[in-house]
Amino acid sequence: MHAWTAPEVPGLPVAGPSVQVHDTATGGLVTVAPHDGPARMYVCGITPYDATHLGHAATYIAFDLLNRAWRAAGHDVAYVQNVTDVDDPLLERATKVGVDWVALAERETELFRQDMAALRVIPPDHFVGAVESISLVVDLVQRLDAAGSVYRVDDDLYFSVTADDAFGEISGWDRDQMLAVFGDRGGDPERPGKKDPLDCVLWRAERPGEPAWDSALGRGRPGWHVECTAIALQYLGSTFDVQGGGSDLVFPHHEMCASEAQVAEPGHRFARAYVHAGMVGYDGEKMSKSRGNLVFVSALRNSDIDPAAIRLALLRHHYRDDWEWTDAELWAAVDTLADWRRALALGAGAPAGPVVSAVLEALADDLDAPTALEAVDSWVAATLGQDGLADTSDPDAATTVYRLLDASLGLAL
Ligand code: ZN
């Protein structure tokens, strides 16, 4: 499917440093850089049954920072994102509100595109739906079957997690930790007939009233994890640099994706790094559908909130932190942008060189946007003379800082 219109990304006067991010699998910082060709990134996409909330936006903006840091370091980037446009939550929502599931998915996917474009997120090169990837999934399930890792429960096909010796290495969790969340995150640990409660469904046979496609596996539809595995292998190859998503995808989603890929492509690690964004809360709880405490990007945009202020408010928090959204932070971001625009309008300002270095270094150091923003705040304060001593010693400062904010932080002022 088509993605959204790409924002322009201006060039910078200097190249950024090589990029390090926190890898969940090893628990430490790793340098992520292309091995041959572009840097390759897969970020798990939405299930389009509801509008983009701020938790989603924070995640996609985090990986947008990585995309921009790679570009600043001089790398080309190959970026792939899926859309889970057929799955249980989507079908359940469509039934509940009495709309056709295809129409619901198309409507919400379009709203997501508009939100991402407004937030100046660089679009993926391949934005791929599950429905359009069914033949890829079928091929992959057949390869997994040939590798002896597939079995049948009634007419559904399951992946046997014991087929991958490395199963568990992404999360680092023990079985009790895995079993504690598996049922709440799309798994069915209680189902009779499974070889291991943690095995995940690859192909769900047709049920009355549910969509299904004819295939060599019988009529049915793809499981969730195998969709991402198939799309990533197709568009990024056996091994790529970063798989990203929210921290609620560590297990089972990214663990299962990796194990399926590693069984299908023996000897290849799936992603070199697994990078996870924290959860955004509101009113004391993680922002989630079931709690009904979502703040939607589109609702803020419809209230004439400057999307740059939404983006800035999100960037004030480190992507790996769990934190709570407050309206006060949004209003603070609106005020900050007014100050920044005032400083940029002067043309001349405090020397731009140090703020360029500070921002690029902070972002290359595990996407540390809060530290990058503090460097910009300092430049603005010096330029406006908030200590009583305005510094306008660099006649071209504003042009450089404007390009820096746009290219590195996605803030086009
Ligand atoms: Zn995924």
Short mmCIF file of C-alpha atoms in Angstrom, two decimals, residues 24-361:
data_model
loop_
_atom_site.label_atom_id
_atom_site.label_comp_id
_atom_site.label_asym_id
_atom_site.label_seq_id
_atom_site.Cartn_x
_atom_site.Cartn_y
_atom_site.Cartn_z
CA THR A 24 17.01 -5.30 24.32
CA ALA A 25 18.57 -8.69 23.47
CA THR A 26 22.03 -7.86 24.84
CA GLY A 27 20.85 -5.28 27.36
CA GLY A 28 23.48 -2.74 26.31
CA LEU A 29 24.35 -0.08 23.77
CA VAL A 30 25.34 -1.32 20.32
CA THR A 31 26.54 0.58 17.29
CA VAL A 32 24.02 0.22 14.46
CA ALA A 33 25.43 0.85 11.01
CA PRO A 34 24.94 -0.64 7.57
CA HIS A 35 27.01 -3.72 6.71
CA ASP A 36 26.51 -3.50 2.98
CA GLY A 37 24.13 -1.14 1.23
CA PRO A 38 21.73 0.91 3.33
CA ALA A 39 21.01 0.73 7.05
CA ARG A 40 17.96 -1.54 7.30
CA MET A 41 15.13 -0.99 9.77
CA TYR A 42 11.79 -2.72 10.36
CA VAL A 43 9.32 -1.05 12.71
CA CYS A 44 6.12 -2.89 13.58
CA GLY A 45 3.10 -0.99 12.40
CA ILE A 46 -0.41 -0.38 13.56
CA THR A 47 -3.47 -2.57 13.65
CA PRO A 48 -5.80 -0.02 12.05
CA TYR A 49 -8.93 -0.22 14.19
CA ASP A 50 -8.56 3.09 15.98
CA ALA A 51 -6.80 6.42 15.52
CA THR A 52 -3.13 7.07 16.32
CA HIS A 53 -2.73 7.83 20.01
CA LEU A 54 0.26 9.57 21.58
CA GLY A 55 1.86 6.27 22.58
CA HIS A 56 1.98 5.24 18.92
CA ALA A 57 3.22 8.66 17.90
CA ALA A 58 6.03 8.53 20.49
CA THR A 59 7.17 5.16 19.12
CA TYR A 60 7.21 6.18 15.45
CA ILE A 61 8.93 9.47 16.29
CA ALA A 62 11.61 7.54 18.21
CA PHE A 63 12.45 5.46 15.14
CA ASP A 64 12.22 8.57 13.00
CA LEU A 65 15.07 9.95 15.13
CA LEU A 66 17.09 6.83 14.30
CA ASN A 67 16.29 7.24 10.60
CA ARG A 68 17.43 10.87 10.77
CA ALA A 69 20.58 10.07 12.84
CA TRP A 70 21.58 7.46 10.25
CA ARG A 71 21.04 9.96 7.43
CA ALA A 72 23.05 12.58 9.34
CA ALA A 73 25.88 10.04 9.62
CA GLY A 74 25.81 9.72 5.83
CA HIS A 75 23.97 6.40 5.49
CA ASP A 76 21.17 5.50 3.16
CA VAL A 77 18.25 3.95 5.02
CA ALA A 78 15.91 1.15 3.94
CA TYR A 79 12.83 1.34 6.15
CA VAL A 80 9.92 -1.10 6.20
CA GLN A 81 6.72 -0.94 8.25
CA ASN A 82 3.71 -3.23 8.17
CA VAL A 83 0.01 -2.62 8.70
CA THR A 84 -1.80 -5.49 10.41
CA ASP A 85 -4.91 -4.96 8.32
CA VAL A 86 -6.49 -8.26 9.25
CA ASP A 87 -6.35 -9.55 12.83
CA ASP A 88 -8.65 -10.32 15.76
CA PRO A 89 -8.75 -6.82 17.33
CA LEU A 90 -9.66 -5.22 14.00
CA LEU A 91 -12.41 -7.77 13.28
CA GLU A 92 -13.78 -7.47 16.82
CA ARG A 93 -13.93 -3.68 16.57
CA ALA A 94 -15.60 -3.78 13.16
CA THR A 95 -18.28 -6.15 14.48
CA LYS A 96 -18.79 -4.06 17.62
CA VAL A 97 -19.34 -0.80 15.75
CA GLY A 98 -21.15 -2.43 12.84
CA VAL A 99 -18.85 -1.44 10.00
CA ASP A 100 -17.15 -3.48 7.31
CA TRP A 101 -13.67 -4.48 8.54
CA VAL A 102 -12.04 -3.50 5.23
CA ALA A 103 -13.58 -0.03 5.35
CA LEU A 104 -12.53 0.38 9.00
CA ALA A 105 -8.94 -0.63 8.20
CA GLU A 106 -8.75 1.70 5.20
CA ARG A 107 -10.20 4.62 7.12
CA GLU A 108 -7.90 4.26 10.11
CA THR A 109 -4.82 3.60 7.97
CA GLU A 110 -5.52 6.82 6.08
CA LEU A 111 -5.86 8.73 9.36
CA PHE A 112 -2.52 7.25 10.49
CA ARG A 113 -0.89 8.49 7.27
CA GLN A 114 -2.23 11.99 7.89
CA ASP A 115 -1.02 11.94 11.52
CA MET A 116 2.46 10.75 10.52
CA ALA A 117 2.73 13.35 7.75
CA ALA A 118 1.63 16.13 10.13
CA LEU A 119 4.26 15.00 12.65
CA ARG A 120 6.91 15.04 9.89
CA VAL A 121 7.78 11.35 10.30
CA ILE A 122 9.82 10.14 7.32
CA PRO A 123 7.68 7.42 5.68
CA PRO A 124 8.85 3.85 5.23
CA ASP A 125 10.13 2.87 1.79
CA HIS A 126 7.78 -0.10 1.96
CA PHE A 127 4.49 0.26 3.85
CA VAL A 128 3.07 -3.23 3.60
CA GLY A 129 -0.31 -4.61 4.59
CA ALA A 130 -0.90 -8.12 5.92
CA VAL A 131 -3.63 -8.77 3.37
CA GLU A 132 -1.36 -7.96 0.44
CA SER A 133 1.33 -10.21 1.99
CA ILE A 134 -0.68 -13.42 2.30
CA SER A 135 1.31 -15.23 -0.38
CA LEU A 136 4.55 -14.29 1.44
CA VAL A 137 3.14 -15.70 4.67
CA VAL A 138 2.01 -18.91 2.97
CA ASP A 139 5.49 -19.40 1.46
CA LEU A 140 7.15 -18.82 4.82
CA VAL A 141 4.83 -21.23 6.65
CA GLN A 142 5.66 -23.87 4.04
CA ARG A 143 9.37 -23.31 4.62
CA LEU A 144 8.87 -23.60 8.38
CA ASP A 145 6.90 -26.78 7.79
CA ALA A 146 9.75 -28.19 5.67
CA ALA A 147 12.06 -27.40 8.60
CA GLY A 148 9.82 -29.52 10.87
CA SER A 149 8.61 -26.67 13.09
CA VAL A 150 4.90 -26.62 12.17
CA TYR A 151 2.06 -28.72 13.56
CA ARG A 152 -1.70 -28.74 13.35
CA VAL A 153 -4.32 -28.21 16.04
CA ASP A 154 -7.67 -28.87 14.39
CA ASP A 155 -7.16 -26.95 11.13
CA ASP A 156 -4.93 -24.22 12.59
CA LEU A 157 -1.17 -24.30 12.08
CA TYR A 158 1.19 -23.60 14.99
CA PHE A 159 4.88 -22.76 15.22
CA SER A 160 6.84 -24.89 17.64
CA VAL A 161 9.03 -22.51 19.66
CA THR A 162 11.42 -25.29 20.62
CA ALA A 163 12.52 -25.42 16.96
CA ASP A 164 14.68 -22.34 17.60
CA ASP A 165 17.52 -22.89 20.09
CA ALA A 166 17.70 -19.12 20.54
CA PHE A 167 14.04 -18.75 21.57
CA GLY A 168 13.95 -16.46 24.61
CA GLU A 169 17.11 -14.52 23.77
CA ILE A 170 15.37 -11.34 22.66
CA SER A 171 13.38 -10.82 25.86
CA GLY A 172 15.75 -12.74 28.13
CA TRP A 173 12.64 -13.85 30.01
CA ASP A 174 12.03 -17.20 31.70
CA ARG A 175 8.95 -19.30 30.97
CA ASP A 176 6.99 -17.93 33.92
CA GLN A 177 7.47 -14.37 32.71
CA MET A 178 6.46 -15.37 29.20
CA LEU A 179 3.37 -17.27 30.34
CA ALA A 180 2.30 -14.33 32.52
CA VAL A 181 1.70 -12.07 29.50
CA PHE A 182 1.23 -14.44 26.56
CA GLY A 183 -2.55 -14.75 26.93
CA ASP A 184 -3.01 -10.98 27.14
CA ARG A 185 -0.86 -10.34 24.09
CA GLY A 186 -2.59 -12.41 21.44
CA GLY A 187 -1.45 -15.86 22.61
CA ASP A 188 -3.57 -18.87 23.55
CA PRO A 189 -1.59 -20.74 26.22
CA GLU A 190 -4.63 -22.69 27.42
CA ARG A 191 -5.61 -24.24 24.11
CA PRO A 192 -5.75 -28.05 24.29
CA GLY A 193 -3.66 -29.92 21.72
CA LYS A 194 -0.70 -27.56 21.68
CA LYS A 195 2.74 -29.09 22.18
CA ASP A 196 3.92 -26.11 24.21
CA PRO A 197 1.62 -23.46 25.70
CA LEU A 198 3.91 -20.78 24.22
CA ASP A 199 3.60 -21.99 20.61
CA CYS A 200 2.02 -19.34 18.38
CA VAL A 201 -0.45 -19.58 15.54
CA LEU A 202 0.92 -19.24 12.00
CA TRP A 203 -2.26 -19.81 10.03
CA ARG A 204 -5.78 -19.57 11.43
CA ALA A 205 -8.30 -21.68 9.57
CA GLU A 206 -11.52 -20.02 8.46
CA ARG A 207 -14.15 -19.39 11.14
CA PRO A 208 -17.77 -18.52 10.38
CA GLY A 209 -18.15 -14.82 9.75
CA GLU A 210 -14.40 -14.15 9.49
CA PRO A 211 -12.46 -13.28 6.34
CA ALA A 212 -10.37 -16.08 4.85
CA TRP A 213 -8.21 -16.66 1.80
CA ASP A 214 -7.66 -19.81 -0.23
CA SER A 215 -4.12 -21.11 0.04
CA ALA A 216 -1.98 -24.23 -0.01
CA LEU A 217 -2.43 -24.19 3.78
CA GLY A 218 -6.23 -24.36 3.47
CA ARG A 219 -8.67 -21.47 3.72
CA GLY A 220 -7.70 -19.10 6.49
CA ARG A 221 -5.70 -16.03 7.43
CA PRO A 222 -2.21 -15.25 8.75
CA GLY A 223 -1.19 -15.18 12.38
CA TRP A 224 0.22 -11.92 13.69
CA HIS A 225 3.92 -12.64 14.24
CA VAL A 226 4.50 -14.49 10.98
CA GLU A 227 3.17 -11.52 9.04
CA CYS A 228 6.05 -9.32 10.23
CA THR A 229 8.60 -12.11 9.77
CA ALA A 230 7.51 -12.68 6.17
CA ILE A 231 7.46 -8.97 5.29
CA ALA A 232 10.84 -8.28 6.90
CA LEU A 233 12.54 -11.24 5.19
CA GLN A 234 11.06 -10.22 1.84
CA TYR A 235 11.97 -6.53 1.91
CA LEU A 236 15.09 -6.43 4.14
CA GLY A 237 16.71 -9.87 3.72
CA SER A 238 17.73 -12.59 6.19
CA THR A 239 19.49 -10.20 8.56
CA PHE A 240 18.87 -6.50 9.01
CA ASP A 241 20.03 -3.85 11.45
CA VAL A 242 17.12 -2.88 13.72
CA GLN A 243 13.70 -4.24 14.55
CA GLY A 244 11.76 -1.67 16.50
CA GLY A 245 8.48 -1.19 18.28
CA GLY A 246 6.94 -0.43 21.65
CA SER A 247 8.21 -2.31 24.70
CA ASP A 248 4.98 -4.31 24.78
CA LEU A 249 6.25 -6.04 21.60
CA VAL A 250 9.39 -7.50 23.22
CA PHE A 251 7.47 -10.65 24.07
CA PRO A 252 5.85 -12.43 22.39
CA HIS A 253 5.91 -10.48 19.15
CA HIS A 254 9.59 -9.83 18.53
CA GLU A 255 10.65 -13.07 20.18
CA MET A 256 8.36 -15.05 17.85
CA CYS A 257 9.35 -13.06 14.74
CA ALA A 258 13.01 -13.76 15.43
CA SER A 259 12.51 -17.48 16.12
CA GLU A 260 10.40 -18.00 13.01
CA ALA A 261 12.99 -16.23 10.85
CA GLN A 262 15.89 -18.09 12.42
CA VAL A 263 14.25 -21.46 11.76
CA ALA A 264 13.43 -20.48 8.16
CA GLU A 265 16.92 -19.05 7.56
CA PRO A 266 19.28 -21.17 9.70
CA GLY A 267 22.55 -19.48 10.59
CA HIS A 268 21.16 -15.96 10.28
CA ARG A 269 20.22 -13.72 13.17
CA PHE A 270 17.01 -11.92 12.30
CA ALA A 271 17.77 -8.36 13.52
CA ARG A 272 21.18 -7.23 14.77
CA ALA A 273 19.48 -5.04 17.39
CA TYR A 274 16.01 -4.99 18.95
CA VAL A 275 15.05 -1.51 20.02
CA HIS A 276 12.01 -0.70 22.14
CA ALA A 277 10.21 2.49 23.04
CA GLY A 278 8.65 2.96 26.47
CA MET A 279 4.94 3.20 27.19
CA VAL A 280 3.14 6.52 27.45
CA GLY A 281 0.56 6.83 30.21
CA TYR A 282 -2.32 9.21 30.84
CA ASP A 283 -4.35 9.64 34.00
CA GLY A 284 -2.15 7.22 35.90
CA GLU A 285 -2.36 4.28 33.49
CA LYS A 286 -0.60 3.06 30.36
CA MET A 287 -2.44 4.56 27.39
CA SER A 288 -4.43 1.69 25.97
CA LYS A 289 -7.64 0.86 24.27
CA SER A 290 -8.94 -1.34 27.06
CA ARG A 291 -8.52 1.43 29.64
CA GLY A 292 -10.15 4.02 27.39
CA ASN A 293 -7.57 6.68 28.28
CA LEU A 294 -6.27 7.45 24.80
CA VAL A 295 -5.20 10.87 23.60
CA PHE A 296 -5.40 10.92 19.81
CA VAL A 297 -3.03 12.83 17.58
CA SER A 298 -5.87 13.60 15.18
CA ALA A 299 -8.01 15.06 17.99
CA LEU A 300 -5.20 17.41 18.99
CA ARG A 301 -4.67 18.38 15.36
CA ASN A 302 -8.40 19.03 15.00
CA SER A 303 -8.14 21.42 17.97
CA ASP A 304 -5.66 23.47 15.95
CA ILE A 305 -2.66 22.34 18.00
CA ASP A 306 0.56 22.89 16.04
CA PRO A 307 1.82 19.36 15.21
CA ALA A 308 5.36 20.60 15.92
CA ALA A 309 4.28 21.24 19.52
CA ILE A 310 2.97 17.66 19.80
CA ARG A 311 6.27 16.38 18.41
CA LEU A 312 8.31 18.61 20.73
CA ALA A 313 6.32 17.52 23.80
CA LEU A 314 6.97 13.87 22.92
CA LEU A 315 10.68 14.50 22.28
CA ARG A 316 11.09 15.95 25.80
CA HIS A 317 11.05 12.35 27.06
CA HIS A 318 13.71 9.78 26.32
CA TYR A 319 12.24 7.15 24.03
CA ARG A 320 13.06 4.27 26.38
CA ASP A 321 11.36 5.81 29.41
CA ASP A 322 7.83 5.06 30.51
CA TRP A 323 6.16 8.40 31.22
CA GLU A 324 2.84 10.12 31.56
CA TRP A 325 1.39 12.63 29.11
CA THR A 326 0.02 15.83 30.62
CA ASP A 327 -1.67 18.73 28.89
CA ALA A 328 0.71 21.05 30.76
CA GLU A 329 3.64 19.61 28.80
CA LEU A 330 1.86 20.33 25.55
CA TRP A 331 1.28 23.96 26.55
CA ALA A 332 4.92 24.21 27.62
CA ALA A 333 5.93 22.99 24.17
CA VAL A 334 3.71 25.62 22.54
CA ASP A 335 5.50 28.33 24.58
CA THR A 336 8.91 26.87 23.79
CA LEU A 337 8.22 26.92 20.07
CA ALA A 338 7.24 30.59 20.32
CA ASP A 339 10.61 31.36 21.98
CA TRP A 340 12.52 29.32 19.44
CA ARG A 341 10.79 31.05 16.55
CA ARG A 342 11.57 34.44 18.09
CA ALA A 343 15.27 33.54 18.30
CA LEU A 344 15.36 32.14 14.75
CA ALA A 345 13.67 35.28 13.41
CA LEU A 346 16.68 37.34 14.49
CA GLY A 347 18.86 35.77 11.79
CA ALA A 348 22.07 36.29 13.74
CA GLY A 349 22.56 34.47 17.02
CA ALA A 350 24.89 32.62 19.34
CA PRO A 351 27.42 30.46 17.46
CA ALA A 352 25.67 27.55 15.72
CA GLY A 353 28.64 25.16 15.64
CA PRO A 354 28.40 23.98 19.25
CA VAL A 355 24.63 23.40 19.15
CA VAL A 356 24.97 21.41 15.92
CA SER A 357 27.60 19.16 17.52
CA ALA A 358 25.67 18.81 20.77
CA VAL A 359 22.40 17.83 19.04
CA LEU A 360 24.02 15.35 16.65
CA GLU A 361 26.04 13.74 19.44
#
